[in-house]
Structure formats: structure tokens, C-alpha cells
PDB file of C-alpha atoms in Angstrom:
ATOM      1  CA  UNK A  25     -13.960  19.342  11.248  1.00  0.00           C
ATOM      2  CA  UNK A  26     -12.005  16.742   9.317  1.00  0.00           C
ATOM      3  CA  UNK A  27      -9.826  13.837  10.373  1.00  0.00           C
ATOM      4  CA  UNK A  28      -6.243  14.204   9.192  1.00  0.00           C
ATOM      5  CA  UNK A  29      -4.075  11.061   9.212  1.00  0.00           C
ATOM      6  CA  UNK A  30      -0.314  10.723   8.807  1.00  0.00           C
ATOM      7  CA  UNK A  31       1.652   7.603   7.928  1.00  0.00           C
ATOM      8  CA  UNK A  32       5.275   6.425   7.855  1.00  0.00           C
ATOM      9  CA  UNK A  33       7.875   9.248   8.043  1.00  0.00           C
ATOM     10  CA  UNK A  34       5.176  11.911   7.760  1.00  0.00           C
ATOM     11  CA  UNK A  35       3.686  10.529  11.004  1.00  0.00           C
ATOM     12  CA  UNK A  36       7.137  10.467  12.623  1.00  0.00           C
ATOM     13  CA  UNK A  37       7.997  14.041  11.604  1.00  0.00           C
ATOM     14  CA  UNK A  38       4.693  15.483  12.738  1.00  0.00           C
ATOM     15  CA  UNK A  39       4.720  13.317  15.846  1.00  0.00           C
ATOM     16  CA  UNK A  40       1.186  11.960  15.768  1.00  0.00           C
ATOM     17  CA  UNK A  41      -0.835   9.512  13.678  1.00  0.00           C
ATOM     18  CA  UNK A  42      -4.146  11.368  13.564  1.00  0.00           C
ATOM     19  CA  UNK A  43      -5.818  14.604  14.577  1.00  0.00           C
ATOM     20  CA  UNK A  44      -9.038  16.510  14.072  1.00  0.00           C
ATOM     21  CA  UNK A  45      -8.580  19.781  12.230  1.00  0.00           C
ATOM     22  CA  UNK A  46     -10.974  22.692  12.093  1.00  0.00           C
ATOM     23  CA  UNK A  47     -10.423  24.181   8.670  1.00  0.00           C
ATOM     24  CA  UNK A  48     -12.086  26.141   5.929  1.00  0.00           C
ATOM     25  CA  UNK A  49      -9.406  25.187   3.388  1.00  0.00           C
ATOM     26  CA  UNK A  50     -10.864  24.843  -0.093  1.00  0.00           C
ATOM     27  CA  UNK A  51      -8.252  22.418  -1.425  1.00  0.00           C
ATOM     28  CA  UNK A  52      -5.659  19.949  -0.133  1.00  0.00           C
ATOM     29  CA  UNK A  53      -2.922  22.486  -0.993  1.00  0.00           C
ATOM     30  CA  UNK A  54      -4.711  25.101   1.144  1.00  0.00           C
ATOM     31  CA  UNK A  55      -4.872  22.640   4.053  1.00  0.00           C
ATOM     32  CA  UNK A  56      -1.159  21.890   3.652  1.00  0.00           C
ATOM     33  CA  UNK A  57      -0.430  25.643   3.756  1.00  0.00           C
ATOM     34  CA  UNK A  58      -2.535  26.025   6.928  1.00  0.00           C
ATOM     35  CA  UNK A  59      -0.829  23.107   8.668  1.00  0.00           C
ATOM     36  CA  UNK A  60       2.647  24.217   7.573  1.00  0.00           C
ATOM     37  CA  UNK A  61       2.038  27.664   9.089  1.00  0.00           C
ATOM     38  CA  UNK A  62       1.257  26.079  12.481  1.00  0.00           C
ATOM     39  CA  UNK A  63       4.645  24.763  13.562  1.00  0.00           C
ATOM     40  CA  UNK A  64       8.073  23.871  12.274  1.00  0.00           C
ATOM     41  CA  UNK A  65       7.421  20.110  12.417  1.00  0.00           C
ATOM     42  CA  UNK A  66       4.501  20.491   9.972  1.00  0.00           C
ATOM     43  CA  UNK A  67       6.503  22.793   7.695  1.00  0.00           C
ATOM     44  CA  UNK A  68       9.276  20.198   7.670  1.00  0.00           C
ATOM     45  CA  UNK A  69       6.942  17.295   6.862  1.00  0.00           C
ATOM     46  CA  UNK A  70       5.252  19.239   4.052  1.00  0.00           C
ATOM     47  CA  UNK A  71       8.376  20.982   2.698  1.00  0.00           C
ATOM     48  CA  UNK A  72       8.315  18.953  -0.538  1.00  0.00           C
ATOM     49  CA  UNK A  73       4.815  17.827  -1.470  1.00  0.00           C
ATOM     50  CA  UNK A  74       6.151  16.168  -4.631  1.00  0.00           C
ATOM     51  CA  UNK A  75       7.537  13.538  -2.212  1.00  0.00           C
ATOM     52  CA  UNK A  76       4.088  13.023  -0.678  1.00  0.00           C
ATOM     53  CA  UNK A  77       0.835  11.384  -1.628  1.00  0.00           C
ATOM     54  CA  UNK A  78      -2.634  12.289  -0.407  1.00  0.00           C
ATOM     55  CA  UNK A  79      -5.813  10.247  -0.023  1.00  0.00           C
ATOM     56  CA  UNK A  80      -9.292  11.756   0.395  1.00  0.00           C
ATOM     57  CA  UNK A  81     -11.777   9.463   2.135  1.00  0.00           C
ATOM     58  CA  UNK A  82      -9.389   6.566   1.442  1.00  0.00           C
ATOM     59  CA  UNK A  83      -8.998   7.168  -2.293  1.00  0.00           C
ATOM     60  CA  UNK A  84      -5.736   8.466  -3.797  1.00  0.00           C
ATOM     61  CA  UNK A  85      -6.133  12.062  -4.885  1.00  0.00           C
ATOM     62  CA  UNK A  86      -4.166  15.210  -5.767  1.00  0.00           C
ATOM     63  CA  UNK A  87      -3.001  18.286  -3.908  1.00  0.00           C
ATOM     64  CA  UNK A  88      -5.209  20.549  -6.021  1.00  0.00           C
ATOM     65  CA  UNK A  89      -8.347  18.503  -5.231  1.00  0.00           C
ATOM     66  CA  UNK A  90     -11.224  20.275  -3.441  1.00  0.00           C
ATOM     67  CA  UNK A  91     -11.989  19.374   0.183  1.00  0.00           C
ATOM     68  CA  UNK A  92     -15.726  20.038   0.084  1.00  0.00           C
ATOM     69  CA  UNK A  93     -17.564  17.104   1.689  1.00  0.00           C
ATOM     70  CA  UNK A  94     -14.346  15.254   2.557  1.00  0.00           C
ATOM     71  CA  UNK A  95     -14.253  13.678   6.043  1.00  0.00           C
ATOM     72  CA  UNK A  96     -10.811  12.070   6.084  1.00  0.00           C
ATOM     73  CA  UNK A  97      -7.530  13.306   4.596  1.00  0.00           C
ATOM     74  CA  UNK A  98      -4.370  11.195   4.778  1.00  0.00           C
ATOM     75  CA  UNK A  99      -0.801  12.231   3.979  1.00  0.00           C
ATOM     76  CA  UNK A 100       1.954   9.712   3.367  1.00  0.00           C
ATOM     77  CA  UNK A 101       5.082   8.984   1.325  1.00  0.00           C
ATOM     78  CA  UNK A 102       4.923   6.923  -1.894  1.00  0.00           C
ATOM     79  CA  UNK A 103       3.754   3.432  -0.994  1.00  0.00           C
ATOM     80  CA  UNK A 104       6.093   0.445  -0.738  1.00  0.00           C
ATOM     81  CA  UNK A 105       3.875  -2.620  -0.652  1.00  0.00           C
ATOM     82  CA  UNK A 106       4.400  -6.079  -2.099  1.00  0.00           C
TER      83      UNK A 106
ATOM     84  CA  UNK B  29     -12.166 -13.322  -4.329  1.00  0.00           C
ATOM     85  CA  UNK B  30     -10.450 -13.088  -0.955  1.00  0.00           C
ATOM     86  CA  UNK B  31      -8.438 -10.102   0.315  1.00  0.00           C
ATOM     87  CA  UNK B  32      -6.710 -10.557   3.666  1.00  0.00           C
ATOM     88  CA  UNK B  33      -4.622  -7.974   5.548  1.00  0.00           C
ATOM     89  CA  UNK B  34      -3.219  -9.487   8.726  1.00  0.00           C
ATOM     90  CA  UNK B  35      -0.344  -9.448  11.169  1.00  0.00           C
ATOM     91  CA  UNK B  36       0.145 -13.204  11.755  1.00  0.00           C
ATOM     92  CA  UNK B  37       2.084 -15.518   9.460  1.00  0.00           C
ATOM     93  CA  UNK B  38       0.187 -17.529   6.848  1.00  0.00           C
ATOM     94  CA  UNK B  39       0.767 -21.034   5.531  1.00  0.00           C
ATOM     95  CA  UNK B  40       1.643 -20.794   1.831  1.00  0.00           C
ATOM     96  CA  UNK B  41       0.973 -24.484   1.187  1.00  0.00           C
ATOM     97  CA  UNK B  42      -2.370 -24.548   2.978  1.00  0.00           C
ATOM     98  CA  UNK B  43      -3.496 -21.309   1.318  1.00  0.00           C
ATOM     99  CA  UNK B  44      -2.505 -22.586  -2.118  1.00  0.00           C
ATOM    100  CA  UNK B  45      -4.229 -25.931  -1.561  1.00  0.00           C
ATOM    101  CA  UNK B  46      -7.417 -24.239  -0.345  1.00  0.00           C
ATOM    102  CA  UNK B  47      -7.352 -21.839  -3.292  1.00  0.00           C
ATOM    103  CA  UNK B  48      -6.912 -24.700  -5.767  1.00  0.00           C
ATOM    104  CA  UNK B  49      -9.438 -27.120  -4.323  1.00  0.00           C
ATOM    105  CA  UNK B  50     -12.756 -27.898  -5.944  1.00  0.00           C
ATOM    106  CA  UNK B  51     -12.082 -26.270  -9.295  1.00  0.00           C
ATOM    107  CA  UNK B  52     -12.663 -28.262 -12.461  1.00  0.00           C
ATOM    108  CA  UNK B  53     -12.686 -25.571 -15.119  1.00  0.00           C
ATOM    109  CA  UNK B  54      -9.422 -23.828 -14.235  1.00  0.00           C
ATOM    110  CA  UNK B  55      -6.373 -25.122 -16.098  1.00  0.00           C
ATOM    111  CA  UNK B  56      -3.885 -22.772 -14.442  1.00  0.00           C
ATOM    112  CA  UNK B  57      -3.118 -21.656 -10.905  1.00  0.00           C
ATOM    113  CA  UNK B  58      -0.337 -19.110 -10.420  1.00  0.00           C
ATOM    114  CA  UNK B  59       0.972 -18.117  -6.995  1.00  0.00           C
ATOM    115  CA  UNK B  60       3.571 -15.560  -5.973  1.00  0.00           C
ATOM    116  CA  UNK B  61       5.027 -15.161  -2.482  1.00  0.00           C
ATOM    117  CA  UNK B  62       6.988 -12.074  -1.410  1.00  0.00           C
ATOM    118  CA  UNK B  63       9.613 -12.676   1.289  1.00  0.00           C
ATOM    119  CA  UNK B  64      11.592 -10.328   3.567  1.00  0.00           C
ATOM    120  CA  UNK B  65      15.025  -9.981   1.920  1.00  0.00           C
ATOM    121  CA  UNK B  66      18.214  -9.075   3.742  1.00  0.00           C
ATOM    122  CA  UNK B  67      20.624  -7.643   1.152  1.00  0.00           C
ATOM    123  CA  UNK B  68      23.428  -6.716   3.507  1.00  0.00           C
ATOM    124  CA  UNK B  69      23.279  -9.282   6.291  1.00  0.00           C
ATOM    125  CA  UNK B  70      22.495  -6.528   8.817  1.00  0.00           C
ATOM    126  CA  UNK B  71      18.690  -6.550   8.729  1.00  0.00           C
ATOM    127  CA  UNK B  72      17.107  -7.308  12.070  1.00  0.00           C
ATOM    128  CA  UNK B  73      13.508  -6.975  10.930  1.00  0.00           C
ATOM    129  CA  UNK B  74      11.099  -5.114   8.701  1.00  0.00           C
ATOM    130  CA  UNK B  75       8.277  -3.015  10.111  1.00  0.00           C
ATOM    131  CA  UNK B  76       5.301  -2.764   7.792  1.00  0.00           C
ATOM    132  CA  UNK B  77       2.784  -0.011   8.437  1.00  0.00           C
ATOM    133  CA  UNK B  78      -0.518   0.262   6.600  1.00  0.00           C
ATOM    134  CA  UNK B  79      -3.670   2.362   6.390  1.00  0.00           C
ATOM    135  CA  UNK B  80      -6.500   0.207   7.780  1.00  0.00           C
ATOM    136  CA  UNK B  81      -9.598   0.561   5.667  1.00  0.00           C
ATOM    137  CA  UNK B  82      -7.896   2.084   2.648  1.00  0.00           C
ATOM    138  CA  UNK B  83      -5.621  -0.954   2.351  1.00  0.00           C
ATOM    139  CA  UNK B  84      -8.491  -3.404   1.877  1.00  0.00           C
ATOM    140  CA  UNK B  85     -10.280  -0.936  -0.376  1.00  0.00           C
ATOM    141  CA  UNK B  86      -7.225  -0.346  -2.600  1.00  0.00           C
ATOM    142  CA  UNK B  87      -6.393  -4.060  -2.942  1.00  0.00           C
ATOM    143  CA  UNK B  88     -10.025  -4.882  -3.764  1.00  0.00           C
ATOM    144  CA  UNK B  89     -10.014  -2.208  -6.490  1.00  0.00           C
ATOM    145  CA  UNK B  90      -6.780  -3.640  -7.960  1.00  0.00           C
ATOM    146  CA  UNK B  91      -8.178  -7.196  -7.891  1.00  0.00           C
ATOM    147  CA  UNK B  92     -11.464  -6.033  -9.464  1.00  0.00           C
ATOM    148  CA  UNK B  93      -9.487  -4.356 -12.246  1.00  0.00           C
ATOM    149  CA  UNK B  94      -7.543  -7.592 -12.852  1.00  0.00           C
ATOM    150  CA  UNK B  95     -10.819  -9.501 -13.141  1.00  0.00           C
ATOM    151  CA  UNK B  96     -12.087  -7.122 -15.817  1.00  0.00           C
ATOM    152  CA  UNK B  97      -8.866  -7.405 -17.825  1.00  0.00           C
ATOM    153  CA  UNK B  98      -8.390 -11.159 -17.800  1.00  0.00           C
ATOM    154  CA  UNK B  99     -10.588 -14.218 -17.722  1.00  0.00           C
ATOM    155  CA  UNK B 100     -10.020 -15.308 -14.125  1.00  0.00           C
ATOM    156  CA  UNK B 101     -11.757 -17.857 -11.948  1.00  0.00           C
ATOM    157  CA  UNK B 102     -10.612 -16.313  -8.683  1.00  0.00           C
ATOM    158  CA  UNK B 103      -8.082 -14.037  -6.974  1.00  0.00           C
ATOM    159  CA  UNK B 104      -6.458 -14.293  -3.537  1.00  0.00           C
ATOM    160  CA  UNK B 105      -4.311 -11.583  -1.922  1.00  0.00           C
ATOM    161  CA  UNK B 106      -2.798 -11.921   1.556  1.00  0.00           C
ATOM    162  CA  UNK B 107      -0.592  -9.078   2.844  1.00  0.00           C
ATOM    163  CA  UNK B 108       0.947  -8.871   6.296  1.00  0.00           C
ATOM    164  CA  UNK B 109       1.841  -5.880   8.434  1.00  0.00           C
ATOM    165  CA  UNK B 110       3.797  -5.496  11.665  1.00  0.00           C
ATOM    166  CA  UNK B 111       7.282  -6.842  12.465  1.00  0.00           C
ATOM    167  CA  UNK B 112       8.700  -9.403  10.044  1.00  0.00           C
ATOM    168  CA  UNK B 113      12.048 -11.204  10.272  1.00  0.00           C
ATOM    169  CA  UNK B 114      14.308 -11.892   7.259  1.00  0.00           C
ATOM    170  CA  UNK B 115      13.014 -14.886   5.335  1.00  0.00           C
ATOM    171  CA  UNK B 116       9.430 -14.408   6.519  1.00  0.00           C
ATOM    172  CA  UNK B 117       6.693 -14.340   3.885  1.00  0.00           C
ATOM    173  CA  UNK B 118       5.252 -10.815   3.572  1.00  0.00           C
ATOM    174  CA  UNK B 119       2.493 -11.440   1.102  1.00  0.00           C
ATOM    175  CA  UNK B 120       1.102 -13.775  -1.500  1.00  0.00           C
ATOM    176  CA  UNK B 121      -1.125 -13.511  -4.519  1.00  0.00           C
ATOM    177  CA  UNK B 122      -2.853 -16.384  -6.268  1.00  0.00           C
ATOM    178  CA  UNK B 123      -4.804 -16.322  -9.498  1.00  0.00           C
ATOM    179  CA  UNK B 124      -6.567 -19.049 -11.381  1.00  0.00           C
ATOM    180  CA  UNK B 125      -7.777 -19.049 -14.947  1.00  0.00           C
ATOM    181  CA  UNK B 126      -8.747 -21.529 -17.655  1.00  0.00           C
ATOM    182  CA  UNK B 127      -5.376 -20.798 -19.332  1.00  0.00           C
ATOM    183  CA  UNK B 128      -1.971 -19.892 -17.896  1.00  0.00           C
ATOM    184  CA  UNK B 129      -1.380 -16.687 -19.890  1.00  0.00           C
ATOM    185  CA  UNK B 130      -4.253 -14.975 -18.078  1.00  0.00           C
ATOM    186  CA  UNK B 131      -3.234 -16.336 -14.663  1.00  0.00           C
ATOM    187  CA  UNK B 132       0.412 -15.194 -15.084  1.00  0.00           C
ATOM    188  CA  UNK B 133      -0.473 -11.761 -16.483  1.00  0.00           C
ATOM    189  CA  UNK B 134      -3.038 -11.091 -13.748  1.00  0.00           C
ATOM    190  CA  UNK B 135      -0.574 -12.122 -11.009  1.00  0.00           C
ATOM    191  CA  UNK B 136       2.062  -9.739 -12.418  1.00  0.00           C
ATOM    192  CA  UNK B 137      -0.482  -6.947 -12.711  1.00  0.00           C
ATOM    193  CA  UNK B 138      -1.542  -7.483  -9.083  1.00  0.00           C
ATOM    194  CA  UNK B 139       2.073  -7.391  -7.900  1.00  0.00           C
ATOM    195  CA  UNK B 140       2.940  -4.273  -9.891  1.00  0.00           C
ATOM    196  CA  UNK B 141      -0.041  -2.391  -8.483  1.00  0.00           C
ATOM    197  CA  UNK B 142       0.282  -3.703  -4.916  1.00  0.00           C
ATOM    198  CA  UNK B 143       3.833  -2.322  -4.822  1.00  0.00           C
ATOM    199  CA  UNK B 144       2.906   1.295  -5.434  1.00  0.00           C
ATOM    200  CA  UNK B 145      -0.885   1.630  -5.073  1.00  0.00           C
ATOM    201  CA  UNK B 146      -1.666  -0.277  -1.875  1.00  0.00           C
ATOM    202  CA  UNK B 147      -0.989   1.846   1.250  1.00  0.00           C
ATOM    203  CA  UNK B 148       1.847  -0.084   2.891  1.00  0.00           C
ATOM    204  CA  UNK B 149       5.161   1.378   4.032  1.00  0.00           C
ATOM    205  CA  UNK B 150       8.259  -0.635   4.899  1.00  0.00           C
ATOM    206  CA  UNK B 151      10.846   0.366   7.451  1.00  0.00           C
ATOM    207  CA  UNK B 152      14.114  -1.542   7.637  1.00  0.00           C
ATOM    208  CA  UNK B 153      15.504  -1.928  11.139  1.00  0.00           C
ATOM    209  CA  UNK B 154      19.168  -2.907  10.934  1.00  0.00           C
ATOM    210  CA  UNK B 155      22.053  -3.148  13.385  1.00  0.00           C
ATOM    211  CA  UNK B 156      22.999   0.395  12.304  1.00  0.00           C
ATOM    212  CA  UNK B 157      19.575   1.987  12.743  1.00  0.00           C
ATOM    213  CA  UNK B 158      16.206   2.258  11.070  1.00  0.00           C
ATOM    214  CA  UNK B 159      15.215   3.741   7.702  1.00  0.00           C
ATOM    215  CA  UNK B 160      12.048   3.892   5.638  1.00  0.00           C
ATOM    216  CA  UNK B 161      12.338   2.075   2.321  1.00  0.00           C
ATOM    217  CA  UNK B 162      12.066   4.589  -0.521  1.00  0.00           C
ATOM    218  CA  UNK B 163       9.754   3.865  -3.421  1.00  0.00           C
ATOM    219  CA  UNK B 164      11.669   3.096  -6.615  1.00  0.00           C
ATOM    220  CA  UNK B 165      11.086   4.839  -9.949  1.00  0.00           C
ATOM    221  CA  UNK B 166      11.162   1.364 -11.476  1.00  0.00           C
ATOM    222  CA  UNK B 167       8.067   0.425  -9.472  1.00  0.00           C
ATOM    223  CA  UNK B 168       6.175   3.399 -10.882  1.00  0.00           C
ATOM    224  CA  UNK B 169       7.531   2.685 -14.388  1.00  0.00           C
ATOM    225  CA  UNK B 170       6.260  -0.886 -14.096  1.00  0.00           C
ATOM    226  CA  UNK B 171       2.693   0.439 -14.144  1.00  0.00           C
ATOM    227  CA  UNK B 172       3.080   2.111 -17.536  1.00  0.00           C
ATOM    228  CA  UNK B 173       3.068  -1.216 -19.351  1.00  0.00           C
ATOM    229  CA  UNK B 174      -0.493  -1.817 -18.128  1.00  0.00           C
ATOM    230  CA  UNK B 175      -1.755   1.543 -19.375  1.00  0.00           C
ATOM    231  CA  UNK B 176      -3.059   2.588 -22.785  1.00  0.00           C
TER     232      UNK B 176
END
């Protein structure tokens, strides 16, 4: 079971900020494929992963990164701080 | 080093004075303040969302990196989230160093990285509706000058 978090327009498209997901996905890309297969709103949010960023346990990572041992995955658009 | 992520306003003058006080070996203090800008005259407010936990962690990592690159006495970063009106200060960075070149360079480095590596997202709420601010290629390009 991992915590999956969504921010900014990803959160708005999916319609929730956080959920627990039971998954055996090996990589972030596998998790994205699983979520996208669930419902249209997920497919829409994940339709272009080049427009998204991912953090694993609060560190920026990549979509091909393994999920083994990861407790928290976050998806969000490119950051606009400052 | 002090990293603050908060919703309330902060007092630029008081923060700068506190940051500067009691130092006798620092010849240079540089501060930068980012302010909510209304380009079109239609902005009602900005909504800033962030990722609690990762935000503090990411800013600390950026500040630590600055301290390894330049000879700095101290670093301060304050960044707000929530609803901010045009003209309101969003964030400030302060650096101090024995010499100004280090203080200026470190402040610019902090700003460049805070823009695209700290997990904040801005949404502009205008009279005509609301829209997320898109990240600019220029912000990503700005990081290349610090690499290699």
C-alpha cells in the first residue's frame, strides 16, 4: 500500500489530493499505467507524462524509477515557485 | 540557516534587520523579495499551493548546495502559500558573505532553483477566471548556467 498524492491541476483533474493505492507496480510508469486504466479522469491527468513531474518519498525522481520500498509517490506539474 | 514556509505575511524590514544583526565578519548582505505581479490589471489574487514536507526538504537542499558553492555566513528563505493579493510579498531570500560577489551569486542561485525545484504551484484568479501558471522554459534554462 502506498500513498499517492496529487497537486495543482493534476489534483483538480483527478478530483482528490491523496489516496492509498494497493499496487504491485514495479516502476512509476507501471503505476501510471495502472491508474490510467482505472477511469477516464486518471487517463486524462496522465495523458502526457512529459508535462508531469514525480517525487518518490519527497525527492524528485523519474517515471522509469523503481517503486520498491517507496511509501509516498506524488504527481504534479512543473513547479512555479519564487 | 533558516527556512520558513508560511501562510501569513512577513515583515521584510524586520526580517532583514534580524538577519543582519550581530554579524561582524560579513561585509555583504543581499536580499531579494518576490512580489505578486498583476500584468493585465485583472488579477484578483494568486493561490499558491505547496507540498508540505517536500517543500522544506527541497529548499533546505538548495540552500545547503549554495553553502557548499560559496563562502556564506548564513542563508534565509521565507516562502508563503495560500491566497495573496497583487503587491503582496510572496517570498524573500537573504544571504550574507564576507564579500558581495558570493552573496549576490548565492542569492541568484537560490532564486533560480526555488523557481523550478521547490514544490510550489501558482494559480492566477482573475476577473475572467482561474488558470494555473505554466512553468517557463526560461526558468529551466536558467539552471544550466549553474551546471558543469
